[in-house]
mmCIF file of C-alpha atoms in Angstrom:
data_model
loop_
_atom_site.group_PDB
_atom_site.id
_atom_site.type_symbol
_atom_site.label_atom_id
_atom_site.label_comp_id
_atom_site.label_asym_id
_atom_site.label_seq_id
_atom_site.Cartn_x
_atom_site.Cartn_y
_atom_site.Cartn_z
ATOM 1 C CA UNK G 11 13.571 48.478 94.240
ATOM 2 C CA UNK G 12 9.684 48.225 93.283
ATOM 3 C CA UNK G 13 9.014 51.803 93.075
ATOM 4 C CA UNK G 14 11.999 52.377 90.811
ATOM 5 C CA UNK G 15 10.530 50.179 87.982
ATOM 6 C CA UNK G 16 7.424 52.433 86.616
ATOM 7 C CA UNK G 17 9.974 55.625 86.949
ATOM 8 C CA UNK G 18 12.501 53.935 84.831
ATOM 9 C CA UNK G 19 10.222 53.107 82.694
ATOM 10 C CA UNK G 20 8.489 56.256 82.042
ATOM 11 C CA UNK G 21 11.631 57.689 81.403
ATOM 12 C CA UNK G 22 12.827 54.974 78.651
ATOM 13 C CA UNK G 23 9.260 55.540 77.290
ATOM 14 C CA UNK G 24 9.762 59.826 77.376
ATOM 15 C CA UNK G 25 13.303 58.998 75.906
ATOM 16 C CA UNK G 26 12.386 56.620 73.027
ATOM 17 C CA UNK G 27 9.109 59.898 71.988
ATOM 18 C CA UNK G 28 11.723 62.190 72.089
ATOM 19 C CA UNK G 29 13.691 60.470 69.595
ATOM 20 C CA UNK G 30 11.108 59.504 67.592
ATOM 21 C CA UNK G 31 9.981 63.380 67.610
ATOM 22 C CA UNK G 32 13.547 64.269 66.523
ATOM 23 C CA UNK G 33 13.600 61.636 63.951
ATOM 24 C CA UNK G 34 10.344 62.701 62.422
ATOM 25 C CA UNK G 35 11.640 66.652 62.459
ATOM 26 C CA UNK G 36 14.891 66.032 60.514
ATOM 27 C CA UNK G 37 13.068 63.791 57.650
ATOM 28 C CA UNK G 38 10.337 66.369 57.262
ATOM 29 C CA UNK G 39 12.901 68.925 57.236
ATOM 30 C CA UNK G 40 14.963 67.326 55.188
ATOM 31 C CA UNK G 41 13.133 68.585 51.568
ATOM 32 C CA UNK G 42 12.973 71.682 52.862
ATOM 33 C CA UNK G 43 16.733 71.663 53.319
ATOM 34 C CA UNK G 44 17.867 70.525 49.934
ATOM 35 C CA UNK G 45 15.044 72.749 48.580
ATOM 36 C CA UNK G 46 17.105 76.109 50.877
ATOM 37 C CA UNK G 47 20.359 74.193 49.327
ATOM 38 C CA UNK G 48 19.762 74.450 45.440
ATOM 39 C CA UNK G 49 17.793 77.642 46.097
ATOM 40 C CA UNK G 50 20.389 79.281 47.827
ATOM 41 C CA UNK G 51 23.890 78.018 47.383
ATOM 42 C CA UNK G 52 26.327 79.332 50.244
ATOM 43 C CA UNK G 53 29.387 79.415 48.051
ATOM 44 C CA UNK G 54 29.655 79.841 44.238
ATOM 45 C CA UNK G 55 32.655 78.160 42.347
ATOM 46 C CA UNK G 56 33.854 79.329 39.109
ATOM 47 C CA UNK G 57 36.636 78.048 37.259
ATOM 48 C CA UNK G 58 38.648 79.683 34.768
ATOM 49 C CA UNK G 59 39.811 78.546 31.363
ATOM 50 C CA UNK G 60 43.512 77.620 32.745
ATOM 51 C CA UNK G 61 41.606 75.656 35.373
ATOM 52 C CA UNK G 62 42.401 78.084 38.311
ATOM 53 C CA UNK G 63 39.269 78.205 40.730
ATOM 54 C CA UNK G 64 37.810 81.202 42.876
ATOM 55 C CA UNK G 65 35.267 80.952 45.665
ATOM 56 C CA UNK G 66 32.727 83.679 46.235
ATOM 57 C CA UNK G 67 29.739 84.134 48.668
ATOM 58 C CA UNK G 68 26.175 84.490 47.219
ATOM 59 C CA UNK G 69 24.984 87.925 47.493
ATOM 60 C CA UNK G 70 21.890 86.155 49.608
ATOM 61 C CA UNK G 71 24.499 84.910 51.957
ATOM 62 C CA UNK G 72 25.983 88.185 52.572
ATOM 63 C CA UNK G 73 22.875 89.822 53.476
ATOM 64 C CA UNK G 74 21.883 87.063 55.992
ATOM 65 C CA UNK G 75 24.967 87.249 57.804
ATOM 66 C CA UNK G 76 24.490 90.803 57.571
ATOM 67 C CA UNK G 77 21.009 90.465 59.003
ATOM 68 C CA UNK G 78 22.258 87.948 62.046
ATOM 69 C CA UNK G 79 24.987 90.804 62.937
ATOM 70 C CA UNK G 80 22.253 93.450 63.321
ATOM 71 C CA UNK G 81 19.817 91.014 64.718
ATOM 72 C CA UNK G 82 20.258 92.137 68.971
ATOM 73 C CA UNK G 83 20.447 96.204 67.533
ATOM 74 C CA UNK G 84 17.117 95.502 65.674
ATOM 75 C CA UNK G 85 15.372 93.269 69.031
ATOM 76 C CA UNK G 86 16.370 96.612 70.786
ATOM 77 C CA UNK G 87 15.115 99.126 68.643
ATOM 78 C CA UNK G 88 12.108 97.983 66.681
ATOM 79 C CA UNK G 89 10.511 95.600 69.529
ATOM 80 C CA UNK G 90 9.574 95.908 72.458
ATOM 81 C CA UNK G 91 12.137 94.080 74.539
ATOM 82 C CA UNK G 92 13.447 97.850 75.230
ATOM 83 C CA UNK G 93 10.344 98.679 77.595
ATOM 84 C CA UNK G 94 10.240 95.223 79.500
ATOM 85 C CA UNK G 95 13.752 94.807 80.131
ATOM 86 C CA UNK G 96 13.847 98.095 81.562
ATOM 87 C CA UNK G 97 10.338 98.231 83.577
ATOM 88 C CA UNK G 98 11.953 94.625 85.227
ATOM 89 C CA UNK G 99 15.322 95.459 86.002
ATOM 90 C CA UNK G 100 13.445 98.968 88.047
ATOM 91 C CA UNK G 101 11.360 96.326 89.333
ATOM 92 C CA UNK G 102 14.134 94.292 90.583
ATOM 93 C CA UNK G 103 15.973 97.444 91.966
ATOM 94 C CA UNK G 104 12.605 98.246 94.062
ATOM 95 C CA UNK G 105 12.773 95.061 95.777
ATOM 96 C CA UNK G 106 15.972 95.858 97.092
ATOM 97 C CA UNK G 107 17.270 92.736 95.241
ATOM 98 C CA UNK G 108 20.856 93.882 92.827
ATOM 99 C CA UNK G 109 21.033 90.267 91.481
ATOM 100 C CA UNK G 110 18.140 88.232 92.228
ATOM 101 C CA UNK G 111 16.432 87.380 89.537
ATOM 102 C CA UNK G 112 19.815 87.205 87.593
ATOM 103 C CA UNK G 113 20.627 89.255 84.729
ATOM 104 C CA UNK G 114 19.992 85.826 82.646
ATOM 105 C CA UNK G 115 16.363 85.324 84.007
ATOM 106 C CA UNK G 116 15.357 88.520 83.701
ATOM 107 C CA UNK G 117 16.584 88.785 79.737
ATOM 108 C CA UNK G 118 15.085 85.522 79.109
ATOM 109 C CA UNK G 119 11.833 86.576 80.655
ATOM 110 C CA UNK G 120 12.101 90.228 78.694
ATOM 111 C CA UNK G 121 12.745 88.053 75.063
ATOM 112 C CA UNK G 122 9.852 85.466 75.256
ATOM 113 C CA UNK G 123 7.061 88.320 76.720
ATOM 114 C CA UNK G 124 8.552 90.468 73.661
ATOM 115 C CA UNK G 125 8.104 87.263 71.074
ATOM 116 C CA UNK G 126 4.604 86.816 72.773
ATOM 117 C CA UNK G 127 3.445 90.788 72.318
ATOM 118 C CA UNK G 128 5.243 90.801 68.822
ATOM 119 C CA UNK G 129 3.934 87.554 67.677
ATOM 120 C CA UNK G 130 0.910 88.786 65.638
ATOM 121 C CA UNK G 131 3.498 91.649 64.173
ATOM 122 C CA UNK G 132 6.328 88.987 63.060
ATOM 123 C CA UNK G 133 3.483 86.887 61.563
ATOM 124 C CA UNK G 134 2.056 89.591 59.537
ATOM 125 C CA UNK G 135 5.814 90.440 58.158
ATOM 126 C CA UNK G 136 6.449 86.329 57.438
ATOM 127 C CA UNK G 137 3.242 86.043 55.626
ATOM 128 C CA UNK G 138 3.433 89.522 53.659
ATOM 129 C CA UNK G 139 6.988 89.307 53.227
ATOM 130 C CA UNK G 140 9.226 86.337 53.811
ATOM 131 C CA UNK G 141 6.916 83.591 52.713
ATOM 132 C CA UNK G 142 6.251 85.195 49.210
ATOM 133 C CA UNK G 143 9.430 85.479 49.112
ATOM 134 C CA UNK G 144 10.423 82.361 49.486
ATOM 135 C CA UNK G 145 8.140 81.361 46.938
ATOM 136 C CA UNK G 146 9.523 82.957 44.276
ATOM 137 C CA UNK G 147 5.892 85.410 43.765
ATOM 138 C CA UNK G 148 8.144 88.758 44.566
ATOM 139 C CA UNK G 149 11.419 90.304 44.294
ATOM 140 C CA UNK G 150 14.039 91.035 47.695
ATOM 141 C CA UNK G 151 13.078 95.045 47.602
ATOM 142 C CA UNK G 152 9.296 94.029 47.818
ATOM 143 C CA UNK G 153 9.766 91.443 50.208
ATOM 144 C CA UNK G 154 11.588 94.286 52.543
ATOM 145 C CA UNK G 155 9.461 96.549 52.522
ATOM 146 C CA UNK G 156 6.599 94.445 53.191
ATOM 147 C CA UNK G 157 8.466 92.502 56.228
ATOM 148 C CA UNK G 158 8.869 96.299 57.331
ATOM 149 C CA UNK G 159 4.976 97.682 57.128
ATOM 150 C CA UNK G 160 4.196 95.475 60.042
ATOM 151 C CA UNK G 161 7.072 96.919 62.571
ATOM 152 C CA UNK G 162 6.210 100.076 61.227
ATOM 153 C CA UNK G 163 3.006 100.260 62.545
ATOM 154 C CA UNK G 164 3.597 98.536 65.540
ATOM 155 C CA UNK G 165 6.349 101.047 66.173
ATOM 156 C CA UNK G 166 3.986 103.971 65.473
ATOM 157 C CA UNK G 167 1.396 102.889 67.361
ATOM 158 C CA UNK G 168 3.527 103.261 70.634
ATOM 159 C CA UNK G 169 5.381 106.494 69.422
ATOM 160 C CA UNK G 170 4.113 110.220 70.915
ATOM 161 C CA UNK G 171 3.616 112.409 68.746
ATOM 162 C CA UNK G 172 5.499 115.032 70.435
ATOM 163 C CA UNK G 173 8.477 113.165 69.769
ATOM 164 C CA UNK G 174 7.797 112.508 66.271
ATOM 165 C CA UNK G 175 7.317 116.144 65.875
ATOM 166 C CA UNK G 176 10.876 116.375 67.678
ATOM 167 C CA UNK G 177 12.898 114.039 65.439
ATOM 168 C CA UNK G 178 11.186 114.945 62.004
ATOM 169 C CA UNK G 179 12.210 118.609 62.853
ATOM 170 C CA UNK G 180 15.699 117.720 63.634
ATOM 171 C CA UNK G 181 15.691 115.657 60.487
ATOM 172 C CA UNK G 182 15.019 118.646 58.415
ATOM 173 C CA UNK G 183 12.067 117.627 57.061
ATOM 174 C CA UNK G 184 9.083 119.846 56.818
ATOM 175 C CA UNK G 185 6.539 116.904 57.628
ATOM 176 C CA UNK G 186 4.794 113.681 56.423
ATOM 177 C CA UNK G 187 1.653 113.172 54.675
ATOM 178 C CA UNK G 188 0.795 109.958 56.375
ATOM 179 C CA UNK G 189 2.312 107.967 58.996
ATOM 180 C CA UNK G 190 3.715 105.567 55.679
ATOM 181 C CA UNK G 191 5.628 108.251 55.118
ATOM 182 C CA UNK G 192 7.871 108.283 58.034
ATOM 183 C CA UNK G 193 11.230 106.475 57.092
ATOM 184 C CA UNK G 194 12.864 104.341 59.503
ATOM 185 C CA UNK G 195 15.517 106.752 60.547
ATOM 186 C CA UNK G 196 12.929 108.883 61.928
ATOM 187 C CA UNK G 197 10.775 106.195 63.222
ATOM 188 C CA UNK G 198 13.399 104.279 65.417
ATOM 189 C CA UNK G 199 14.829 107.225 67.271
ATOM 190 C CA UNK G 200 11.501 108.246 68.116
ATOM 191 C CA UNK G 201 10.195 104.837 69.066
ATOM 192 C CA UNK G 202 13.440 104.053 71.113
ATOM 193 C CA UNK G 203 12.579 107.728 73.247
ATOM 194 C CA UNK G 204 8.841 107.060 73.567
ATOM 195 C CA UNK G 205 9.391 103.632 75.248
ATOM 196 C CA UNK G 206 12.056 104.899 77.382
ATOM 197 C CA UNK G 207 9.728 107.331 78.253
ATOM 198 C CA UNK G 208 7.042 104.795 78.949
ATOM 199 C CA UNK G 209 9.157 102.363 81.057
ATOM 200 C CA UNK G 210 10.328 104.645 83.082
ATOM 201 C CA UNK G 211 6.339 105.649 83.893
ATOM 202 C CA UNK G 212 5.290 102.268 84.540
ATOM 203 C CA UNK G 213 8.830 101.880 86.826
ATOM 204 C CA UNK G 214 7.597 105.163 88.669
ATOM 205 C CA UNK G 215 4.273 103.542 89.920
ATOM 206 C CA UNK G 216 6.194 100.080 90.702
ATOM 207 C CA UNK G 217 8.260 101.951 92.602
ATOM 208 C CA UNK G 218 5.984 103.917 94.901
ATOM 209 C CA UNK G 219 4.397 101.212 97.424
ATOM 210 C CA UNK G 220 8.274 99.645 97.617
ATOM 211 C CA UNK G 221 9.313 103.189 98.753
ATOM 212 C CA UNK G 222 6.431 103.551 101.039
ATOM 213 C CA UNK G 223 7.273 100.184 102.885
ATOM 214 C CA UNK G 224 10.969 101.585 103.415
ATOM 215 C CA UNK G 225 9.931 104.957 105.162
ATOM 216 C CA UNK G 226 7.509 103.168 107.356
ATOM 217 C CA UNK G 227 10.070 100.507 108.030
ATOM 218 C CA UNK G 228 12.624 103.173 108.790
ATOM 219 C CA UNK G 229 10.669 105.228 110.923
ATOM 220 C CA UNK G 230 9.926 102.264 113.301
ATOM 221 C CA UNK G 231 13.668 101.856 113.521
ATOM 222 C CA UNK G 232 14.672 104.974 114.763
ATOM 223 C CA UNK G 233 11.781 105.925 116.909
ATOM 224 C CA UNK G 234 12.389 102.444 118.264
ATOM 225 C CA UNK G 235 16.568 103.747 118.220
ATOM 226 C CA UNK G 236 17.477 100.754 116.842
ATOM 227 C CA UNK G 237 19.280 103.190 114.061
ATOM 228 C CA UNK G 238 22.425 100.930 113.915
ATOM 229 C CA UNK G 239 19.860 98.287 111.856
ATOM 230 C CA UNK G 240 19.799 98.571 108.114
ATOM 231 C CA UNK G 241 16.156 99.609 107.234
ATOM 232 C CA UNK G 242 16.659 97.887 103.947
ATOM 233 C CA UNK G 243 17.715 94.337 106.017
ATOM 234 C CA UNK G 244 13.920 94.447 107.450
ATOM 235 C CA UNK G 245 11.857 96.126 104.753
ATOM 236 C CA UNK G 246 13.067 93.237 102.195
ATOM 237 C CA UNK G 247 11.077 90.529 103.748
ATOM 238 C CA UNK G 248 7.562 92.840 103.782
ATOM 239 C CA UNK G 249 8.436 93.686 100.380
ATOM 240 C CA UNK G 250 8.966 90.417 98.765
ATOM 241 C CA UNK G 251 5.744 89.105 100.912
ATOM 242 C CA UNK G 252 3.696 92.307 99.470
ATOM 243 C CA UNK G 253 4.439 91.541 95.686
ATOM 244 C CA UNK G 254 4.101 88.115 96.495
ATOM 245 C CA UNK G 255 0.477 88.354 97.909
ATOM 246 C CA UNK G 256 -0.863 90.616 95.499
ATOM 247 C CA UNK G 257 0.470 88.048 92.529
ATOM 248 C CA UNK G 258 3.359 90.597 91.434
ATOM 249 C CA UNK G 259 4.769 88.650 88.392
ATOM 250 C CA UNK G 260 1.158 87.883 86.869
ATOM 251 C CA UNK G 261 -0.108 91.360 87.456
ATOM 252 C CA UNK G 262 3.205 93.356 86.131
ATOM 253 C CA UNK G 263 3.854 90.650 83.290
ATOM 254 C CA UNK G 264 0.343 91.356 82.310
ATOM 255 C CA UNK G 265 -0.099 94.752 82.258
ATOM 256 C CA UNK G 266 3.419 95.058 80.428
ATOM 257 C CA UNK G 267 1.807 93.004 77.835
ATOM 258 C CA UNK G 268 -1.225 95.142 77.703
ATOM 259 C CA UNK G 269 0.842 98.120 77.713
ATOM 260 C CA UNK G 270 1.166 98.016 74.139
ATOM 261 C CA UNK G 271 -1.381 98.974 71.371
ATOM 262 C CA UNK G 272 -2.015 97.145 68.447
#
């Protein structure tokens, strides 16, 4: 019963700075709240000379909801969850592996690495943007387009040219004077095809030493006629041991990461 003591302990202790963590979160967030509140009211009430009452939605409101219901159609096609999502799940079919990690793991892992490459990008777009914003200093149509210059770029920077070329000439246009220029129903096609284009390179050369240990593997089966074994059954085990000895996860996560320019 000794050893129990200090471990209850510590946990009571981890408990009670949790909730004292919490506590301290809501009261600072508390001004901001009330400040959101009477800055943005969620439901206007007007009543009529007869009394009679009608509810209506801020136009704010609207656009935020709006915003939230586009939210996983713009994380695919303005970030770059599209490339690591795609380079891991080729990764995962490599290893011979259909559902381990799990579909869950492997979009959690895809979302954070994408909030760690975009995380300069989204802070350049709260501070030019939202944050002014909020303030009061600018109107909604400057706010947009500022929160946009920062995607825009990033997006550019990762788009071929050949396929800008391709979608500005099926958009009619004759051209662009600079790459400001390029609206964002060009740009996102283009990106979308350039990083499928990308992933898809990157899962090429992941997939080569996999493939490699599955023809050697299966050639030692049948010149040892042992044909009615699955090659796949015996090359898993050298496979997971090869990505596991050359640090697989540190070295793909990493050069995913450094995949992109900035």
């Amino acid at each position: 019963m000794t050893p129990e003591r200090p471990a209850s302990s510590r946990r009571r202790r981890t408990a009670a700075i949790a909730l004292a963590l919490i506590a301290m979160t809501v009261v600072a967030l508390l001004p901001q709240a009330a400040h959101a509140q009477a800055a943005l009211p969620a439901l206007a009430i007007k009543t009529a000379k007869n009394g009679a009452q009608t509810y209506s939605l801020t136009v704010q409101i609207l656009i935020l909801m709006t915003v939230l219901t586009l939210l996983p159609a713009i994380l695919l096609a303005m970030t770059a969850f599209t490339r690591i999502i795609i380079v891991l799940s080729i990764l995962r079919q490599a290893l011979g592996m259909t559902t381990t990690p799990s579909n869950q793991v492997l979009t959690s892992l895809a979302l954070f690495l994408t909030f760690f490459v975009m995380s300069s990008t989204l802070n350049q777009a709260y501070v030019n943007g939202v944050q002014p914003y909020l303030a009061g200093q600018i109107a909604g149509t400057v706010a947009v387009d500022r929160s946009i210059a920062p995607l825009k770029r990033f997006m550019l920077a990762q788009t071929r040219v050949d396929d800008l070329r391709l979608f500005t000439r099926l958009s009619g246009r004759p051209g662009f004077a600079n790459p400001d220029a390029v609206p964002l129903s060009v740009l996102i096609p283009t990106f979308m095809t350039s990083e499928l284009k990308t992933a898809f390179q990157i899962g090429f050369m992941i997939y080569i030493p996999f493939v490699v240990i599955d023809l050697v593997v299966a050639s030692v089966l049948m010149s040892m006629g042992m044909m009615m074994l699955s090659p796949m059954l015996v090359s898993l085990p050298f496979k997971i041991m090869l990505f596991v000895l050359v640090d697989g996860w540190t070295l793909l996560l990493g050069t995913l990461a450094a995949s992109f320019h900035r």
